[in-house]
Coordinates of C-alpha atoms and ligand atoms in Angstrom, one line a residue:
X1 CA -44.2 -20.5 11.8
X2 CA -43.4 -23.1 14.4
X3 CA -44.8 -26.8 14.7
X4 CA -47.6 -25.8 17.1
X5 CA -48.9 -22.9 14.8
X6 CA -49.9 -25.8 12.8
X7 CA -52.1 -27.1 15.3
X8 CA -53.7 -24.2 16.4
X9 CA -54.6 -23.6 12.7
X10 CA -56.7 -27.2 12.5
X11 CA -59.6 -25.7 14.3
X12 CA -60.2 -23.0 11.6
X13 CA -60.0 -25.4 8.6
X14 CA -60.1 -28.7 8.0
X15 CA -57.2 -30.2 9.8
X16 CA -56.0 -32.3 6.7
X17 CA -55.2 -29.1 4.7
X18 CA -53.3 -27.6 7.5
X19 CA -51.7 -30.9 7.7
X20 CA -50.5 -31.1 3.6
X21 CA -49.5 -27.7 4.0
X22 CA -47.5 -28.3 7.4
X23 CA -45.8 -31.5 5.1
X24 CA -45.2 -29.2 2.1
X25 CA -43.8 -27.0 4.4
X26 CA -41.2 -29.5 5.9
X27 CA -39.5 -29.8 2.7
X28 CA -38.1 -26.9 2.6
X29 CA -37.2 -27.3 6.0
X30 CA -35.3 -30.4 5.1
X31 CA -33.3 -28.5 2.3
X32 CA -32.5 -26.3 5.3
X33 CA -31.2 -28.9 7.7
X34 CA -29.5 -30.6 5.1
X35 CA -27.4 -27.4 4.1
X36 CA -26.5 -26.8 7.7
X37 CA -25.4 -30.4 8.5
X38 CA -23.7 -31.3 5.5
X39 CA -22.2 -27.7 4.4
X40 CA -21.8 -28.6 0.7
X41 CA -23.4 -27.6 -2.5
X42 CA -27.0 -29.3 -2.2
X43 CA -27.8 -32.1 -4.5
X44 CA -30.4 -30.3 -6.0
X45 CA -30.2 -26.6 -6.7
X46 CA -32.7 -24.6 -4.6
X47 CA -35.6 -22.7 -6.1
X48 CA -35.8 -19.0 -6.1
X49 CA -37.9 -19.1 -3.5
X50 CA -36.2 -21.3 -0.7
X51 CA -33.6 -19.0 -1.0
X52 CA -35.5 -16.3 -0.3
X53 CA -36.8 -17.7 2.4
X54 CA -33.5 -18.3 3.8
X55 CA -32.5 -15.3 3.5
X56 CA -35.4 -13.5 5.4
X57 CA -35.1 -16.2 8.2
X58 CA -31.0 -15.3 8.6
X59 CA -31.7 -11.3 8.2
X60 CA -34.0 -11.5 11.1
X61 CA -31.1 -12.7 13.3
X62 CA -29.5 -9.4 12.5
X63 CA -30.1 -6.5 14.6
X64 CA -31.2 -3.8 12.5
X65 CA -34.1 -6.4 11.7
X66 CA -34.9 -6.5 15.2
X67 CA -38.0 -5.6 16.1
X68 CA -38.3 -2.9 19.1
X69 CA -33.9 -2.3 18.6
X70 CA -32.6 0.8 19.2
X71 CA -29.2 1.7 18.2
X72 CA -27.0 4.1 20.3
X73 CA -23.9 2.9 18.0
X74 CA -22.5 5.3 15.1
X75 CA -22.7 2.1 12.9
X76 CA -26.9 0.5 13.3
X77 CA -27.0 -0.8 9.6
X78 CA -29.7 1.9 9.1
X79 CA -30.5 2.2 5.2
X80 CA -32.4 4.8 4.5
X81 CA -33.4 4.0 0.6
X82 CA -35.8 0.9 1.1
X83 CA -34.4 -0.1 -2.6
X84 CA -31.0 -0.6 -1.4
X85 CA -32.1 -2.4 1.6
X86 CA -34.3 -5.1 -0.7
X87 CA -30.9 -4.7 -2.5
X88 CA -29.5 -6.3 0.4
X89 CA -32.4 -8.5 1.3
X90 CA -32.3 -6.7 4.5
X91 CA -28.6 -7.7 5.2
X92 CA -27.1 -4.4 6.1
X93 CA -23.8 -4.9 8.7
X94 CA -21.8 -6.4 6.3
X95 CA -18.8 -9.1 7.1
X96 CA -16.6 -9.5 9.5
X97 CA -15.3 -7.3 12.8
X98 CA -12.9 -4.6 12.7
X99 CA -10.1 -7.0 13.5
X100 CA -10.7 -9.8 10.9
X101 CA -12.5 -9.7 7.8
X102 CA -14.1 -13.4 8.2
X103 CA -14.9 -13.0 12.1
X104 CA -18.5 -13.3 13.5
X105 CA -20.5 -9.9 13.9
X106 CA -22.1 -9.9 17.4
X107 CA -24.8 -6.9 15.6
X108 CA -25.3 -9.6 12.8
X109 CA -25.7 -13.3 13.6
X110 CA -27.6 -14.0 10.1
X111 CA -24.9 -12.8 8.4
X112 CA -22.2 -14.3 10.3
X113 CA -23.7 -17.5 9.8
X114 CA -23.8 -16.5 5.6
X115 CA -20.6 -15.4 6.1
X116 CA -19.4 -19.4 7.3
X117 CA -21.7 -21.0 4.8
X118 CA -20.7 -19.4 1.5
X119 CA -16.8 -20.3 3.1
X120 CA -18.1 -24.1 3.0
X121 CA -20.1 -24.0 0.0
X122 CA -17.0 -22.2 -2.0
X123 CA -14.8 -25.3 -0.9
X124 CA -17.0 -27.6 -2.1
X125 CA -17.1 -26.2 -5.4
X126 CA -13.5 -26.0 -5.3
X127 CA -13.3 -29.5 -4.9
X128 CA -16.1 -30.3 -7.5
X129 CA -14.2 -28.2 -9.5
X130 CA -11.2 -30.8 -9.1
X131 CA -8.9 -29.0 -6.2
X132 CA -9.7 -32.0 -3.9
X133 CA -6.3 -30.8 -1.5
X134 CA -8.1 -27.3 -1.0
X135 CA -8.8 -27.5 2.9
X136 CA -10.0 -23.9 3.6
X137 CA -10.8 -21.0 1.6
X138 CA -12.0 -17.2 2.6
X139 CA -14.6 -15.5 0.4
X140 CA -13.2 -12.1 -0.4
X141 CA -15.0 -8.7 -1.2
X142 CA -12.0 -7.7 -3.3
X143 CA -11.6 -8.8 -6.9
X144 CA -8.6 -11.0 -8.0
X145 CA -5.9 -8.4 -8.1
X146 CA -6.1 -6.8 -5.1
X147 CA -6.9 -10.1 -3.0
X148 CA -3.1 -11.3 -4.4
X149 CA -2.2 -7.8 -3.0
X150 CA -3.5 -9.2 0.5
X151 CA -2.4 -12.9 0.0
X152 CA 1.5 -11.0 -0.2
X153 CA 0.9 -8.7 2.5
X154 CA 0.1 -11.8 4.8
X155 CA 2.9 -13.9 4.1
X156 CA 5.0 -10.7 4.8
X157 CA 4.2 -11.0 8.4
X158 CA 5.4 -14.7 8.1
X159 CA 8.2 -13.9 6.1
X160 CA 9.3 -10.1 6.8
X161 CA 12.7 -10.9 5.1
X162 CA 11.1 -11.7 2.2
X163 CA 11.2 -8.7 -0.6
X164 CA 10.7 -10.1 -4.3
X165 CA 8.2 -11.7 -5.6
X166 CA 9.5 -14.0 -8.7
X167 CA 6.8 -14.0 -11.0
X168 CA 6.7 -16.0 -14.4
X169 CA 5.5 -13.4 -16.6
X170 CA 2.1 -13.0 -17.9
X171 CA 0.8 -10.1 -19.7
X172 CA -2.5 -8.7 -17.7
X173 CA -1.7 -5.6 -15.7
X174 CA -3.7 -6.3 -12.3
X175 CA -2.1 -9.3 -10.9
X176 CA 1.6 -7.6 -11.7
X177 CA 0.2 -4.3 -9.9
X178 CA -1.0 -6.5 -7.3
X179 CA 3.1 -6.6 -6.7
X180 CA 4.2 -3.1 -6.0
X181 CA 0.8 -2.4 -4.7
X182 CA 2.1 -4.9 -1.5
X183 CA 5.4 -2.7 -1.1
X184 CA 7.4 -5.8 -2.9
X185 CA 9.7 -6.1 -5.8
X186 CA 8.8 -8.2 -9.0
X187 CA 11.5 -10.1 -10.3
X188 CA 9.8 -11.1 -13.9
X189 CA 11.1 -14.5 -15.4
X190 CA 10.3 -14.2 -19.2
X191 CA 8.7 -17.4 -20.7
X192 CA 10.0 -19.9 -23.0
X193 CA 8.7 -21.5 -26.8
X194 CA 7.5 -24.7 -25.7
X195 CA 8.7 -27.2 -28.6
X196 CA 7.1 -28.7 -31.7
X197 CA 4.1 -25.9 -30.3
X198 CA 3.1 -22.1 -30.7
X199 CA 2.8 -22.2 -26.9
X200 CA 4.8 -20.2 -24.5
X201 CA 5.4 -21.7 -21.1
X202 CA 7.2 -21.4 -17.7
X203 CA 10.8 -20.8 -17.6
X204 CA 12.1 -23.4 -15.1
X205 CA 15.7 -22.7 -15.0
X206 CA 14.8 -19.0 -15.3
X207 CA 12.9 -19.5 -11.7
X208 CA 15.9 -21.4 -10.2
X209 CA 18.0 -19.1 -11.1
X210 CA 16.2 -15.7 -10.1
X211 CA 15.2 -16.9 -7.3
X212 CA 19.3 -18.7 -6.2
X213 CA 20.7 -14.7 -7.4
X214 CA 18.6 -12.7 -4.9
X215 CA 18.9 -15.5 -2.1
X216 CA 15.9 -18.0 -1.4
X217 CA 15.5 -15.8 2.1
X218 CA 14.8 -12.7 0.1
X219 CA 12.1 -14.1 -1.7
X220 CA 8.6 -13.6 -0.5
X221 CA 7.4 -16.2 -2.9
X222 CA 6.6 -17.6 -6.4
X223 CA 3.8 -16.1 -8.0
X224 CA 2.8 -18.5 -10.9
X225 CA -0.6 -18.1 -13.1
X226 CA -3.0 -21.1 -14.7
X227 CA -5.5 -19.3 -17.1
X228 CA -4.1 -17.3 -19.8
X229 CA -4.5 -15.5 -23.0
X230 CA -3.2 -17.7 -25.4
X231 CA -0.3 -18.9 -27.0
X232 CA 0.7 -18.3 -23.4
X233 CA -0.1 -21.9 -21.1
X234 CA -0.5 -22.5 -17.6
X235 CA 2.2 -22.1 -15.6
X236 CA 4.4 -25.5 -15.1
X237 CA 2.5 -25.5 -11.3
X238 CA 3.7 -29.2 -10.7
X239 CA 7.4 -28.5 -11.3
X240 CA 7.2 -24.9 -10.1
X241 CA 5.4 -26.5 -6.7
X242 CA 8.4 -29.3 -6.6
X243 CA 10.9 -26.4 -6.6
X244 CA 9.6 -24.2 -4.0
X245 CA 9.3 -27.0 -1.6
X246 CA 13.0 -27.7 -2.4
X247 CA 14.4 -24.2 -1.9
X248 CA 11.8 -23.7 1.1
X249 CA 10.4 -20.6 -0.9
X250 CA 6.2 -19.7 -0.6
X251 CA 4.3 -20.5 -3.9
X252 CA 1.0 -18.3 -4.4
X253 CA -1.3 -19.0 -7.7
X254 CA -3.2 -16.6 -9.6
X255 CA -5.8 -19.0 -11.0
X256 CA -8.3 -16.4 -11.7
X257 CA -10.4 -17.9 -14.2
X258 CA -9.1 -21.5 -13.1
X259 CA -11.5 -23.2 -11.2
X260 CA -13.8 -23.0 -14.8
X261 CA -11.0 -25.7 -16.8
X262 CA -10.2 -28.9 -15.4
X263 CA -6.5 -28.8 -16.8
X264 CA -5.4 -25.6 -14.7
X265 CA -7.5 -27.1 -11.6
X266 CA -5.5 -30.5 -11.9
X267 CA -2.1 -28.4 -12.3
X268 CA -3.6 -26.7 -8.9
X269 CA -4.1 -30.3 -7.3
X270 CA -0.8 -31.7 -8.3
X271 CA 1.0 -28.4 -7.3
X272 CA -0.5 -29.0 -4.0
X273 CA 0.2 -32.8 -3.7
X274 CA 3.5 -33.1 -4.7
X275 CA 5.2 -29.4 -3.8
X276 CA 4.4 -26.7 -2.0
X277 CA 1.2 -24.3 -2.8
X278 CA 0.8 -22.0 -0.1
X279 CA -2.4 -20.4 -1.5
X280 CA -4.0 -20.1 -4.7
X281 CA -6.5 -17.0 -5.7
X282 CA -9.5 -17.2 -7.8
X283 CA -12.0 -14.8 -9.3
X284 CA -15.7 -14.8 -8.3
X285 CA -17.5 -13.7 -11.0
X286 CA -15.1 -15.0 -13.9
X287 CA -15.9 -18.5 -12.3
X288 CA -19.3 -18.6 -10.8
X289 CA -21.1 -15.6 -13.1
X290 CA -21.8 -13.1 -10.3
X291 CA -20.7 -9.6 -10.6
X292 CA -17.3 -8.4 -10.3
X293 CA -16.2 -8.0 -7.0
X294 CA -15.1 -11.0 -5.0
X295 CA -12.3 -13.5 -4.9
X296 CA -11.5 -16.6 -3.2
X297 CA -8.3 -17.5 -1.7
X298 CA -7.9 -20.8 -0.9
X299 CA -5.2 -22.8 0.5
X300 CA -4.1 -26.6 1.3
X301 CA -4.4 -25.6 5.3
X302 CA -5.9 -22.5 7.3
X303 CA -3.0 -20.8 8.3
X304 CA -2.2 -18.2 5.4
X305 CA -6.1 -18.1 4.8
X306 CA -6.7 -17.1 8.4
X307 CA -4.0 -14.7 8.2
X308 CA -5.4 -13.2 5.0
X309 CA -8.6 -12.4 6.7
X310 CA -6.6 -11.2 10.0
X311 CA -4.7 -8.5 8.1
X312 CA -8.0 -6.9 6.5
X313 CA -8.0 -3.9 8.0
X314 CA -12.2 -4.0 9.4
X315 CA -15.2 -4.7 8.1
X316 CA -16.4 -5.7 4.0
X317 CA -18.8 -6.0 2.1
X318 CA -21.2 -8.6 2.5
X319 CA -22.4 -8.6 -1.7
X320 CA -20.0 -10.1 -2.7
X321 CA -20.0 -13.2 -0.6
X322 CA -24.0 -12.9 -0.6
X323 CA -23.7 -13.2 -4.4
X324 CA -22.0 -16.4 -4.7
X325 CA -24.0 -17.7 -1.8
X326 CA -27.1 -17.3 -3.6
X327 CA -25.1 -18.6 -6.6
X328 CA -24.2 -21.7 -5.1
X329 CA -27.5 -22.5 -3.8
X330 CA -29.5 -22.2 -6.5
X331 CA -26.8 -24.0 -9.1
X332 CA -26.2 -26.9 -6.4
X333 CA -24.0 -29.0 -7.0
X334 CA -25.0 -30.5 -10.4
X335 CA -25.4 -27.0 -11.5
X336 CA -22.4 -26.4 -11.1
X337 CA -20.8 -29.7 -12.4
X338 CA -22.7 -29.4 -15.2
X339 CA -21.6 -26.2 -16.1
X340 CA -17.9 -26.9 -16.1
X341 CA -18.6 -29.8 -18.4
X342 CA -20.6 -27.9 -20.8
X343 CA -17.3 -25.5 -21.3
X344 CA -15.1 -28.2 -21.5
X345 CA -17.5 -29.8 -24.2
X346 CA -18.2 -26.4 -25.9
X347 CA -14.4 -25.8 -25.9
X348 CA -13.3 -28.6 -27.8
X349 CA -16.3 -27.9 -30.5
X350 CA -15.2 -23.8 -30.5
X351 CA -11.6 -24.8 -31.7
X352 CA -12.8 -27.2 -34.2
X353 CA -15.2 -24.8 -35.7
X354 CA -12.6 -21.9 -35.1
X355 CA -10.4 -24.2 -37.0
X356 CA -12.5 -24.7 -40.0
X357 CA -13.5 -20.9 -40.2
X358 CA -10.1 -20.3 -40.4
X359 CA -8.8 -22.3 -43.1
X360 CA -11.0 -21.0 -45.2
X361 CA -10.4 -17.9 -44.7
X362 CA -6.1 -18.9 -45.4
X363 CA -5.4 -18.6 -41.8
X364 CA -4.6 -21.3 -39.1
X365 CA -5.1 -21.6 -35.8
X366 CA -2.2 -21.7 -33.4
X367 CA -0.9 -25.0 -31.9
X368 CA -1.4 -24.2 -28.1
X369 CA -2.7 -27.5 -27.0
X370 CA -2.3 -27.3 -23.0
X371 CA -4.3 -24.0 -23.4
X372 CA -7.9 -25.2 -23.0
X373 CA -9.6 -21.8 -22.4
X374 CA -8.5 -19.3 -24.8
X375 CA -7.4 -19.7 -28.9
X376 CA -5.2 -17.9 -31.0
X377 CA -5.6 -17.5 -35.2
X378 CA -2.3 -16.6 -37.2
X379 CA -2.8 -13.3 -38.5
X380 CA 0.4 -13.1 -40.5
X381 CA -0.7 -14.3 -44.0
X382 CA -3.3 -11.0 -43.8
X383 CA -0.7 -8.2 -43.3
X384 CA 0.9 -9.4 -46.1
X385 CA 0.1 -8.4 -49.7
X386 CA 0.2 -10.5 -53.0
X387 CA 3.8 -8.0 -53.7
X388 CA 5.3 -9.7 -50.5
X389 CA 5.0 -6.4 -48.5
X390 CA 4.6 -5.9 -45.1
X391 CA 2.2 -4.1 -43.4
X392 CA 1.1 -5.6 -39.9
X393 CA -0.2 -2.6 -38.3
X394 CA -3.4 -2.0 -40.4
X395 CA -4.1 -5.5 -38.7
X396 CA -5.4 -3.5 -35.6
X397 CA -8.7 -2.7 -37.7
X398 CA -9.5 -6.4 -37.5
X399 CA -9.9 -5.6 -33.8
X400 CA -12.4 -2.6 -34.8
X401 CA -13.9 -4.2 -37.1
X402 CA -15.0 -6.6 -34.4
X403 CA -15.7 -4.3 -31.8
X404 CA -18.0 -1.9 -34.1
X405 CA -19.4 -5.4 -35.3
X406 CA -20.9 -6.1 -31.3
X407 CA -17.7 -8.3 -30.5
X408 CA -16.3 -8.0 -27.1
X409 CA -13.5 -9.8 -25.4
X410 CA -11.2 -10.8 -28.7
X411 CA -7.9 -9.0 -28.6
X412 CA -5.4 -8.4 -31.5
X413 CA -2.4 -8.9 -30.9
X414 CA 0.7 -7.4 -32.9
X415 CA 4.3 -8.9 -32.4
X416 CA 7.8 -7.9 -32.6
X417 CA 9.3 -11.2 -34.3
X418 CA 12.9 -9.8 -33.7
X419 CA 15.0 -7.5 -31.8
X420 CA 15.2 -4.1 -32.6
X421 CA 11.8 -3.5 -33.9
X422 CA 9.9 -2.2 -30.8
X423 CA 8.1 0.9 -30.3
X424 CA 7.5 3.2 -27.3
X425 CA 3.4 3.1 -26.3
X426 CA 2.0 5.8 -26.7
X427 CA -1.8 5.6 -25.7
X428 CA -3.4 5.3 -28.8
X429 CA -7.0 4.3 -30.1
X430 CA -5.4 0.7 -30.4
X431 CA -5.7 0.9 -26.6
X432 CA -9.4 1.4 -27.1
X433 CA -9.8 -1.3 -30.0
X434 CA -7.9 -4.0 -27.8
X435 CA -4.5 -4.0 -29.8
X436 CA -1.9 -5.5 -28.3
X437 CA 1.3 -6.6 -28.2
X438 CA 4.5 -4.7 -30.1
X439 CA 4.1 -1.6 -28.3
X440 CA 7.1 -1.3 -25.0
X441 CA 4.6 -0.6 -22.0
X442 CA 6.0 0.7 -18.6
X443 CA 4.0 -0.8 -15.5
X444 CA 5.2 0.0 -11.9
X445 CA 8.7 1.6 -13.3
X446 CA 9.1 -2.2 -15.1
X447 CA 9.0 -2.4 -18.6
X448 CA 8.0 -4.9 -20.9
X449 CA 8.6 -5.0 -24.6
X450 CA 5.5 -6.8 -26.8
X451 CA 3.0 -6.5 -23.8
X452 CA 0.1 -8.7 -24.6
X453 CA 2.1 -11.0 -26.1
X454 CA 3.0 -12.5 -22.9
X455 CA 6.8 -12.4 -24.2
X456 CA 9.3 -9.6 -25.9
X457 CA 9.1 -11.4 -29.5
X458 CA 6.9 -13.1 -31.1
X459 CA 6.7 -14.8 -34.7
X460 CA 3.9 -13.6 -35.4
X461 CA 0.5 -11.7 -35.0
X462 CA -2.4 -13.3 -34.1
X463 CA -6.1 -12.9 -32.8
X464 CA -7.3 -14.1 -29.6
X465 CA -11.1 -15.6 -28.3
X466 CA -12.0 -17.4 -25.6
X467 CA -14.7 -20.1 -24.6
X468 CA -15.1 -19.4 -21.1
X469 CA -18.1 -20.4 -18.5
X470 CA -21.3 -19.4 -19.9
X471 CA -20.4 -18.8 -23.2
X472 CA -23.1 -20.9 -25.3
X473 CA -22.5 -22.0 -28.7
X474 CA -24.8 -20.1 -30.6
X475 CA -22.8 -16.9 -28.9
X476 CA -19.6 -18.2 -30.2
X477 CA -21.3 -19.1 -33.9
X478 CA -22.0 -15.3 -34.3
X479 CA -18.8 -14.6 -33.2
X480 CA -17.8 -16.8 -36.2
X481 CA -20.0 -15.6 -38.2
X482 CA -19.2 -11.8 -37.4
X483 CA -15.3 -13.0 -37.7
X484 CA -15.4 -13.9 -41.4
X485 CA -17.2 -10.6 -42.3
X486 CA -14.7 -9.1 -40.7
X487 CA -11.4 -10.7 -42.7
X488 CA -13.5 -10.6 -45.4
X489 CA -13.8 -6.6 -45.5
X490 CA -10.3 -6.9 -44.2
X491 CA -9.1 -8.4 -47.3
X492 CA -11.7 -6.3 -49.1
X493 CA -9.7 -3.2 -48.5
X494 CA -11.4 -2.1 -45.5
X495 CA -8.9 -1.3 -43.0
X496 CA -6.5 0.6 -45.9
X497 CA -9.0 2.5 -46.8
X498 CA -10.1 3.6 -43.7
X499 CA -6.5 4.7 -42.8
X500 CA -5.9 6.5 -45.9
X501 CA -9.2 8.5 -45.3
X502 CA -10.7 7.5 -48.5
X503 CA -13.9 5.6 -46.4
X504 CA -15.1 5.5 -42.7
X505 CA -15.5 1.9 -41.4
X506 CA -18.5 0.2 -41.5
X507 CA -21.1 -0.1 -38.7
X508 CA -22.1 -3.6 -37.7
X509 CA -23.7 -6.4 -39.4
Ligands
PLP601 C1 -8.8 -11.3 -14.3 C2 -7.4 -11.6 -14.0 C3 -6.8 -11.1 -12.8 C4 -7.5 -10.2 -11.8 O1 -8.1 -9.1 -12.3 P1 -9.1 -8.4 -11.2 O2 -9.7 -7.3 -12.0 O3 -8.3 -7.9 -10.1 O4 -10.1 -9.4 -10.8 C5 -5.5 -11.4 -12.6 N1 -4.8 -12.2 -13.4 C6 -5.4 -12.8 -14.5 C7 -4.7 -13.7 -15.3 C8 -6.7 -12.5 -14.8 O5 -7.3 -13.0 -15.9

């Protein structure tokens, strides 16, 4: 309705109601205006309702909402299931113009205009986040992997000389594809016992020195990663930053589930303050709990973010970006800040209690202190019996164990601790049950020995968890809970006699 509906409406009931309505009216207005001038997460998150109403208002810019429009085009944003178009809260043309991804849709003003928000709302939560040197960013409807794909195929065109990517090795399959899938060359550098730790960190030297052997011209860039399955850390980003500004050589970072841990976003900042970060990539839905689907890139300045969205060949998606949008909005910027503090509080109270579980159980949790996301328990003492005998691999019923006991997301993970001992993968029901590690696994013609170990040998086996965003502490307490019942059939027998065919597993707790 517009102002002078209002006073039209005072001669049918008394004017003072129309009036309180018209005021109550204007405050949702004002969360409007203030979104559109000041482009940031608002200070209060919006109501379910607001949003809605948003959303209605910016769909009726779009033409397919148009009342009286006919279409002679071959693409009209006609739906024909009404479901999926409340799906899509009427928001059919998706993103972009077949020329660039983030470009405005003459068919689709509302959506355009979503399309520029969610870009400015994203940044602010970046900075929030603690990236204060991110200066533009590009909502992507392509998950993590594949927006790395597009971040390489744009600093191609910059760089056309440039064929290998030097990437400090980190076991997880799609940012490595994300390589060969962009027609380049990974040159892996294989990561190094950090000292006095369990951790496993970047490889310096390693990067100097695979990057001086193919010639700084020949390398595309430096791909480095911040949040990892631990006992692998965050990449060095500082030091890796200071380098590729040296040797005048791109830097991209995978900081998928990053922007949730205020140790991999400072590593991001300081990258970008005192080297050279040309981009850095994050995931959508690991971060801001929408489904998969969407990535951010961002970048200290526009260029390789403008070119990113230049090379996508036509139009997108618009659910992804709609997703976090909506997201954004109704967390606001407290929301959001309050939900990064909550994991960094619930972190620090996981690997106590993860602690504790463990020692009475005889295990120990690893020393990975710059690893704030993800834990790791040594499983050696349990694949040994009271004779002193080895026998690691029954380990991998832990894993199903866990999994049959409604436990998703742990992985275990069984190491080589020498040379020599490796064997080929073949793709066994460890695949299913999360086992990792030991097995030689070929990805892209490259093979790594250990994969899921992050490095070719390890000391020893070892169970991962994670507290990421979201995670509340009553979820991880059943974990706990679940885990011990777990080690406790473990060192009941369980696993043995399942393998010798004497008893099935157990279901569940
Ligand atoms: C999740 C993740 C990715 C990307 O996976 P997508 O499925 O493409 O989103 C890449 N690297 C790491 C370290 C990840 O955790």
């Amino acid at each position: 309705m517009l102002p002078q509906h209002f006073d039209l409406l005072k001669g049918l009931v008394n004017p003072n109601y129309v009036e309180q309505g018209a005021q109550a009216r204007n405050s949702r207005s004002k969360h409007f205006t203030a979104l559109f001038i000041q482009r940031r997460l608002p200070d209060v998150g919006w109501k379910e309702d607001d949003i809605q109403a948003l959303l209605d208002e910016m769909a009726s810019f779009d033409t397919n909402n148009f009342e009286g429009n006919v279409g002679v085009g071959e693409r009209e944003g006609r739906v024909i299931s009404d479901l999926v178009r409340r799906r899509h809260f009427g928001l059919t043309h998706g993103i972009g113009r077949s020329g660039d991804v983030m470009a405005e849709q003459p068919k689709a003003a509302g959506s355009s205009l979503l399309v520029q928000l969610t870009r400015y709302l994203a940044l602010d939560a970046i900075r929030l986040a603690g990236i204060k040197a991110a200066k533009a960013c590009a909502v992507l409807p392509a998950a993590t992997g594949l927006t790395m794909t597009l971040v390489f195929l744009a600093l191609r065109q910059m760089r056309p000389e440039g064929k290998y990517v030097v990437w400090s090795r980190i076991d997880q399959k799609s940012c490595f594809k994300a390589i060969g899938a962009a027609g380049l060359k990974p040159i892996v550098v294989e990561l190094k016992p950090i000292e006095g730790t369990d951790a496993l960190g970047t490889d310096l030297e390693g990067m100097r020195s695979a990057i001086e052997q193919v010639g700084a011209d020949e390398v595309l860039c430096i791909c480095t990663t911040t949040s990892t399955f631990a006992p692998r850390v965050p990449d060095f980003i500082d030091e890796v930053a200071v380098m590729a500004q040296e040797l005048q050589v791109p830097h991209v970072i995978n900081n998928a589930y990053g922007l949730q841990c205020s140790k991999c976003a400072h590593l991001v900042e300081t990258g970008c303050r005192r080297g050279r970060v040309d981009a850095f990539v994050q995931s959508t839905d690991k971060n801001f709990m929408v489904p998969v689907g969407g990535a951010i890139v961002a970048a200290p300045s526009a260029a390789l973010v403008d070119k990113v969205s230049g090379l996508y060949p036509g139009r997108a998606s618009m659910s992804p970006v709609l997703d976090l949008f909506i997201t954004l909005l109704s967390l606001g910027a407290p929301g959001w800040t309050g939900l990064l503090q909550e994991r960094k509080e619930n972190a620090k109270w996981f690997e106590e209690r993860l602690g504790t579980v463990s020692s009475k159980l005889g295990l120990r949790v690893l020393k990975v202190p710059a690893n704030r996301i993800s834990f790791c328990i040594d499983l050696s003492p349990l694949g040994r019996s009271t004779d002193g005998a080895e026998d690691m691999d029954h380990l991998t019923f832990l894993g199903s164990a866990l999994f049959t006991r409604r436990v998703s997301g742990p992985r275990v993970v069984l190491c080589t601790p020498k040379p020599g001992a490796a064997t080929l993968d073949v793709e066994t029901p460890a695949d299913t049950i999360k086992v990792k590690g030991k097995y030689q696994k070929v990805i892209d013609g490259t093979p790594f020995e250990c994969y899921g170990a992050h490095t070719n040998f390890y000391p020893c086996c070892y169970l991962t968890a994670a507290c990421a965003i979201g995670a509340s502490r009553k979820e991880m307490d059943a974990f706990l809970e679940r885990l011990e019942a777990a080690v406790q059939d473990y060192k009941n027998g369980a696993g043995r006699k399942e393998k010798s065919g004497i008893a099935k597993p157990a279901l569940g707790s």
